[in-house]
mmCIF file of C-alpha atoms in Angstrom:
data_model
loop_
_atom_site.group_PDB
_atom_site.id
_atom_site.type_symbol
_atom_site.label_atom_id
_atom_site.label_comp_id
_atom_site.label_asym_id
_atom_site.label_seq_id
_atom_site.Cartn_x
_atom_site.Cartn_y
_atom_site.Cartn_z
ATOM 1 C CA UNK Z 385 57.606 155.766 126.786
ATOM 2 C CA UNK Z 386 58.543 159.326 125.744
ATOM 3 C CA UNK Z 387 56.923 160.862 122.711
ATOM 4 C CA UNK Z 388 59.007 160.709 119.551
ATOM 5 C CA UNK Z 389 58.675 163.550 117.059
ATOM 6 C CA UNK Z 390 57.360 162.260 113.748
ATOM 7 C CA UNK Z 391 59.215 163.866 110.836
ATOM 8 C CA UNK Z 392 57.361 164.983 107.704
ATOM 9 C CA UNK Z 393 56.605 162.103 105.359
ATOM 10 C CA UNK Z 394 58.776 161.886 102.279
ATOM 11 C CA UNK Z 395 56.332 160.812 99.573
ATOM 12 C CA UNK Z 396 56.555 159.081 97.179
ATOM 13 C CA UNK Z 397 59.103 156.860 98.912
ATOM 14 C CA UNK Z 398 62.396 155.713 97.454
ATOM 15 C CA UNK Z 399 61.310 152.422 95.969
ATOM 16 C CA UNK Z 400 58.463 150.717 94.146
ATOM 17 C CA UNK Z 401 54.858 150.343 95.327
ATOM 18 C CA UNK Z 402 52.921 147.429 93.814
ATOM 19 C CA UNK Z 403 49.264 146.471 94.289
ATOM 20 C CA UNK Z 404 48.828 142.898 95.534
ATOM 21 C CA UNK Z 405 45.185 141.850 95.304
ATOM 22 C CA UNK Z 406 43.443 138.635 96.309
ATOM 23 C CA UNK Z 407 39.704 138.813 95.687
ATOM 24 C CA UNK Z 408 38.339 141.703 97.746
ATOM 25 C CA UNK Z 409 41.552 141.999 99.784
ATOM 26 C CA UNK Z 410 43.781 144.740 98.386
ATOM 27 C CA UNK Z 411 47.278 145.175 99.803
ATOM 28 C CA UNK Z 412 50.408 147.060 98.769
ATOM 29 C CA UNK Z 413 53.916 145.668 98.359
ATOM 30 C CA UNK Z 414 56.704 148.181 98.949
ATOM 31 C CA UNK Z 415 60.108 147.274 97.529
ATOM 32 C CA UNK Z 416 62.830 149.634 98.807
ATOM 33 C CA UNK Z 417 65.150 151.192 96.259
ATOM 34 C CA UNK Z 418 68.190 149.020 95.696
ATOM 35 C CA UNK Z 419 66.610 145.802 96.980
ATOM 36 C CA UNK Z 420 68.194 142.729 95.438
ATOM 37 C CA UNK Z 421 66.752 139.251 95.603
ATOM 38 C CA UNK Z 422 68.938 137.160 97.964
ATOM 39 C CA UNK Z 423 70.743 134.007 96.825
ATOM 40 C CA UNK Z 424 68.285 131.213 96.222
ATOM 41 C CA UNK Z 425 65.457 133.749 96.002
ATOM 42 C CA UNK Z 426 64.840 133.468 99.757
ATOM 43 C CA UNK Z 427 62.731 136.481 100.778
ATOM 44 C CA UNK Z 428 62.291 137.831 104.296
ATOM 45 C CA UNK Z 429 59.044 139.810 104.222
ATOM 46 C CA UNK Z 430 57.559 142.203 106.767
ATOM 47 C CA UNK Z 431 53.742 142.307 106.795
ATOM 48 C CA UNK Z 432 51.988 145.177 108.584
ATOM 49 C CA UNK Z 433 48.286 145.382 109.443
ATOM 50 C CA UNK Z 434 46.342 148.641 109.898
ATOM 51 C CA UNK Z 435 48.260 151.826 109.132
ATOM 52 C CA UNK Z 436 48.331 154.118 106.111
ATOM 53 C CA UNK Z 437 50.922 153.247 103.499
ATOM 54 C CA UNK Z 438 52.636 156.605 103.839
ATOM 55 C CA UNK Z 439 53.255 156.301 107.558
ATOM 56 C CA UNK Z 440 54.267 152.647 107.846
ATOM 57 C CA UNK Z 441 56.561 152.798 104.812
ATOM 58 C CA UNK Z 442 58.187 155.863 106.355
ATOM 59 C CA UNK Z 443 58.751 153.938 109.598
ATOM 60 C CA UNK Z 444 60.086 150.942 107.668
ATOM 61 C CA UNK Z 445 62.676 153.130 105.966
ATOM 62 C CA UNK Z 446 63.468 155.078 109.143
ATOM 63 C CA UNK Z 447 64.466 151.804 110.787
ATOM 64 C CA UNK Z 448 66.895 151.247 107.945
ATOM 65 C CA UNK Z 449 65.194 148.088 106.705
ATOM 66 C CA UNK Z 450 66.115 147.052 103.171
ATOM 67 C CA UNK Z 451 63.652 144.193 102.797
ATOM 68 C CA UNK Z 452 60.166 144.317 101.198
ATOM 69 C CA UNK Z 453 57.082 145.346 103.150
ATOM 70 C CA UNK Z 454 53.497 144.212 102.541
ATOM 71 C CA UNK Z 455 50.980 146.776 103.842
ATOM 72 C CA UNK Z 456 47.478 145.532 104.691
ATOM 73 C CA UNK Z 457 45.316 148.577 105.447
ATOM 74 C CA UNK Z 458 41.666 147.541 105.142
ATOM 75 C CA UNK Z 459 39.751 150.067 107.242
ATOM 76 C CA UNK Z 460 38.359 150.308 110.764
ATOM 77 C CA UNK Z 461 37.476 147.593 113.271
ATOM 78 C CA UNK Z 462 39.092 144.257 114.106
ATOM 79 C CA UNK Z 463 36.424 142.302 112.193
ATOM 80 C CA UNK Z 464 37.470 144.174 109.043
ATOM 81 C CA UNK Z 465 40.861 142.500 109.417
ATOM 82 C CA UNK Z 466 39.708 139.138 110.736
ATOM 83 C CA UNK Z 467 37.090 138.405 108.077
ATOM 84 C CA UNK Z 468 39.389 138.206 105.006
ATOM 85 C CA UNK Z 469 41.652 135.725 106.793
ATOM 86 C CA UNK Z 470 38.865 133.355 107.757
ATOM 87 C CA UNK Z 471 39.894 132.025 104.350
ATOM 88 C CA UNK Z 472 42.882 130.184 105.801
ATOM 89 C CA UNK Z 473 44.732 130.049 102.481
ATOM 90 C CA UNK Z 474 44.473 133.769 101.685
ATOM 91 C CA UNK Z 475 47.639 134.808 103.512
ATOM 92 C CA UNK Z 476 49.596 132.155 101.651
ATOM 93 C CA UNK Z 477 48.225 133.399 98.343
ATOM 94 C CA UNK Z 478 49.218 136.972 99.185
ATOM 95 C CA UNK Z 479 52.745 135.805 99.976
ATOM 96 C CA UNK Z 480 52.904 133.885 96.701
ATOM 97 C CA UNK Z 481 51.701 136.939 94.762
ATOM 98 C CA UNK Z 482 54.315 139.099 96.484
ATOM 99 C CA UNK Z 483 57.005 136.550 95.648
ATOM 100 C CA UNK Z 484 55.919 136.530 92.005
ATOM 101 C CA UNK Z 485 56.377 140.313 91.861
ATOM 102 C CA UNK Z 486 59.843 140.017 93.399
ATOM 103 C CA UNK Z 487 60.978 137.288 91.016
ATOM 104 C CA UNK Z 488 63.329 138.188 88.192
ATOM 105 C CA UNK Z 489 63.997 136.502 84.881
ATOM 106 C CA UNK Z 490 66.908 134.689 86.502
ATOM 107 C CA UNK Z 491 65.783 134.110 90.100
ATOM 108 C CA UNK Z 492 62.482 132.756 91.390
ATOM 109 C CA UNK Z 493 61.519 134.380 94.702
ATOM 110 C CA UNK Z 494 59.899 132.571 97.612
ATOM 111 C CA UNK Z 495 58.955 133.928 101.016
ATOM 112 C CA UNK Z 496 60.777 131.882 103.650
ATOM 113 C CA UNK Z 497 60.361 134.101 106.702
ATOM 114 C CA UNK Z 498 57.781 136.671 107.805
ATOM 115 C CA UNK Z 499 57.807 139.397 110.437
ATOM 116 C CA UNK Z 500 54.311 140.506 111.461
ATOM 117 C CA UNK Z 501 53.620 143.991 112.815
ATOM 118 C CA UNK Z 502 50.218 145.369 113.718
ATOM 119 C CA UNK Z 503 48.588 148.491 115.097
ATOM 120 C CA UNK Z 504 45.261 148.575 116.945
ATOM 121 C CA UNK Z 505 42.507 146.782 114.969
ATOM 122 C CA UNK Z 506 45.054 144.872 112.880
ATOM 123 C CA UNK Z 507 45.187 142.234 115.612
ATOM 124 C CA UNK Z 508 42.028 140.751 114.100
ATOM 125 C CA UNK Z 509 44.098 139.460 111.193
ATOM 126 C CA UNK Z 510 47.036 138.415 113.367
ATOM 127 C CA UNK Z 511 44.755 136.314 115.570
ATOM 128 C CA UNK Z 512 43.415 134.425 112.552
ATOM 129 C CA UNK Z 513 46.919 133.771 111.207
ATOM 130 C CA UNK Z 514 48.162 132.412 114.537
ATOM 131 C CA UNK Z 515 45.408 129.783 114.510
ATOM 132 C CA UNK Z 516 47.269 128.055 111.663
ATOM 133 C CA UNK Z 517 50.435 126.030 112.340
ATOM 134 C CA UNK Z 518 51.642 126.587 108.783
ATOM 135 C CA UNK Z 519 51.815 130.328 109.411
ATOM 136 C CA UNK Z 520 53.299 129.986 112.894
ATOM 137 C CA UNK Z 521 56.151 128.010 111.308
ATOM 138 C CA UNK Z 522 56.728 130.799 108.782
ATOM 139 C CA UNK Z 523 56.486 133.771 111.154
ATOM 140 C CA UNK Z 524 59.723 134.786 112.883
ATOM 141 C CA UNK Z 525 58.399 137.601 115.053
ATOM 142 C CA UNK Z 526 55.163 139.345 115.982
ATOM 143 C CA UNK Z 527 55.166 142.986 117.092
ATOM 144 C CA UNK Z 528 51.859 144.395 118.348
ATOM 145 C CA UNK Z 529 51.638 148.162 118.864
ATOM 146 C CA UNK Z 530 48.656 148.633 121.180
ATOM 147 C CA UNK Z 531 47.141 145.789 119.222
ATOM 148 C CA UNK Z 532 45.838 142.977 121.413
ATOM 149 C CA UNK Z 533 42.196 143.190 122.482
ATOM 150 C CA UNK Z 534 39.470 140.827 123.644
ATOM 151 C CA UNK Z 535 35.970 140.624 125.027
ATOM 152 C CA UNK Z 536 35.543 139.952 128.735
ATOM 153 C CA UNK Z 537 34.661 136.474 129.932
ATOM 154 C CA UNK Z 538 30.902 135.889 129.920
ATOM 155 C CA UNK Z 539 29.115 137.482 132.844
ATOM 156 C CA UNK Z 540 31.876 139.996 133.616
ATOM 157 C CA UNK Z 541 32.557 143.570 132.555
ATOM 158 C CA UNK Z 542 35.212 146.270 132.754
ATOM 159 C CA UNK Z 543 33.935 147.318 136.205
ATOM 160 C CA UNK Z 544 34.339 143.861 137.788
ATOM 161 C CA UNK Z 545 37.524 143.511 139.895
ATOM 162 C CA UNK Z 546 37.872 139.815 138.948
ATOM 163 C CA UNK Z 547 37.294 140.311 135.236
ATOM 164 C CA UNK Z 548 39.367 138.302 132.761
ATOM 165 C CA UNK Z 549 39.799 138.613 128.983
ATOM 166 C CA UNK Z 550 37.770 135.979 127.136
ATOM 167 C CA UNK Z 551 39.848 132.828 126.785
ATOM 168 C CA UNK Z 552 38.563 132.115 123.275
ATOM 169 C CA UNK Z 553 39.925 135.485 122.129
ATOM 170 C CA UNK Z 554 43.332 134.927 123.737
ATOM 171 C CA UNK Z 555 43.875 131.234 122.987
ATOM 172 C CA UNK Z 556 45.080 131.717 119.376
ATOM 173 C CA UNK Z 557 48.140 133.614 120.673
ATOM 174 C CA UNK Z 558 49.084 130.855 123.132
ATOM 175 C CA UNK Z 559 51.265 128.636 120.930
ATOM 176 C CA UNK Z 560 53.277 131.522 119.511
ATOM 177 C CA UNK Z 561 53.807 132.968 123.002
ATOM 178 C CA UNK Z 562 55.105 129.614 124.261
ATOM 179 C CA UNK Z 563 57.554 129.452 121.345
ATOM 180 C CA UNK Z 564 58.694 132.993 122.140
ATOM 181 C CA UNK Z 565 59.169 132.098 125.812
ATOM 182 C CA UNK Z 566 61.343 129.189 124.676
ATOM 183 C CA UNK Z 567 63.497 131.539 122.593
ATOM 184 C CA UNK Z 568 62.304 130.137 119.267
ATOM 185 C CA UNK Z 569 60.220 133.160 118.205
ATOM 186 C CA UNK Z 570 60.032 136.852 119.108
ATOM 187 C CA UNK Z 571 56.910 138.499 120.506
ATOM 188 C CA UNK Z 572 56.801 142.213 121.354
ATOM 189 C CA UNK Z 573 53.780 144.026 122.800
ATOM 190 C CA UNK Z 574 53.436 147.720 123.584
ATOM 191 C CA UNK Z 575 50.305 149.275 125.033
ATOM 192 C CA UNK Z 576 48.636 152.500 126.062
ATOM 193 C CA UNK Z 577 46.471 153.190 129.114
ATOM 194 C CA UNK Z 578 43.251 154.231 127.370
ATOM 195 C CA UNK Z 579 40.174 152.984 129.319
ATOM 196 C CA UNK Z 580 37.747 150.867 127.266
ATOM 197 C CA UNK Z 581 34.616 148.795 127.865
ATOM 198 C CA UNK Z 582 36.360 145.758 126.345
ATOM 199 C CA UNK Z 583 39.647 144.165 127.393
ATOM 200 C CA UNK Z 584 42.254 146.584 126.057
ATOM 201 C CA UNK Z 585 45.920 145.859 125.451
ATOM 202 C CA UNK Z 586 46.889 146.683 129.037
ATOM 203 C CA UNK Z 587 44.334 144.145 130.306
ATOM 204 C CA UNK Z 588 45.244 141.386 127.854
ATOM 205 C CA UNK Z 589 48.959 141.909 128.525
ATOM 206 C CA UNK Z 590 48.371 141.395 132.232
#
């Protein structure tokens, strides 16, 4: 994939940035300028894991998207993203809080469809979400940008020719991948070629 020049960030962005907090999990809801709540209050929400607000909002706008974006940028390491979503109801609460912010005096908003995007360590959160059928039903597409990692199966390492990513790390993605293969969902994975001691995105994609 050729390199794409990244233009200077236009900050603050054209729109509203709202803190959405659930316990110790702080996220940011970006509402693009001119966004209007659809008929029936049915919200399509993009949720992104692990990128600075400035960059991912810039990419959201560059793509011409007019819908809201929830940015979850918690820090470094996949466990930093996995741990908050061990509380299986947290994602639902965040969606409800976002919907409450999008509601008007006339229309009550509700999130009916979610697009998930993730970079690098953000997969820790995505993996937890895909363990829950209620979130699989809600999620329309998953886009992982160099963002699918795993341990190696016990007793193997990066230097073993017959190494395989640990099944327990990969299994949570299985149901969503089968739905995507059947044309019912969308799953997109991009990866780099950076060597690692663990199963990197190139290895898990294989």
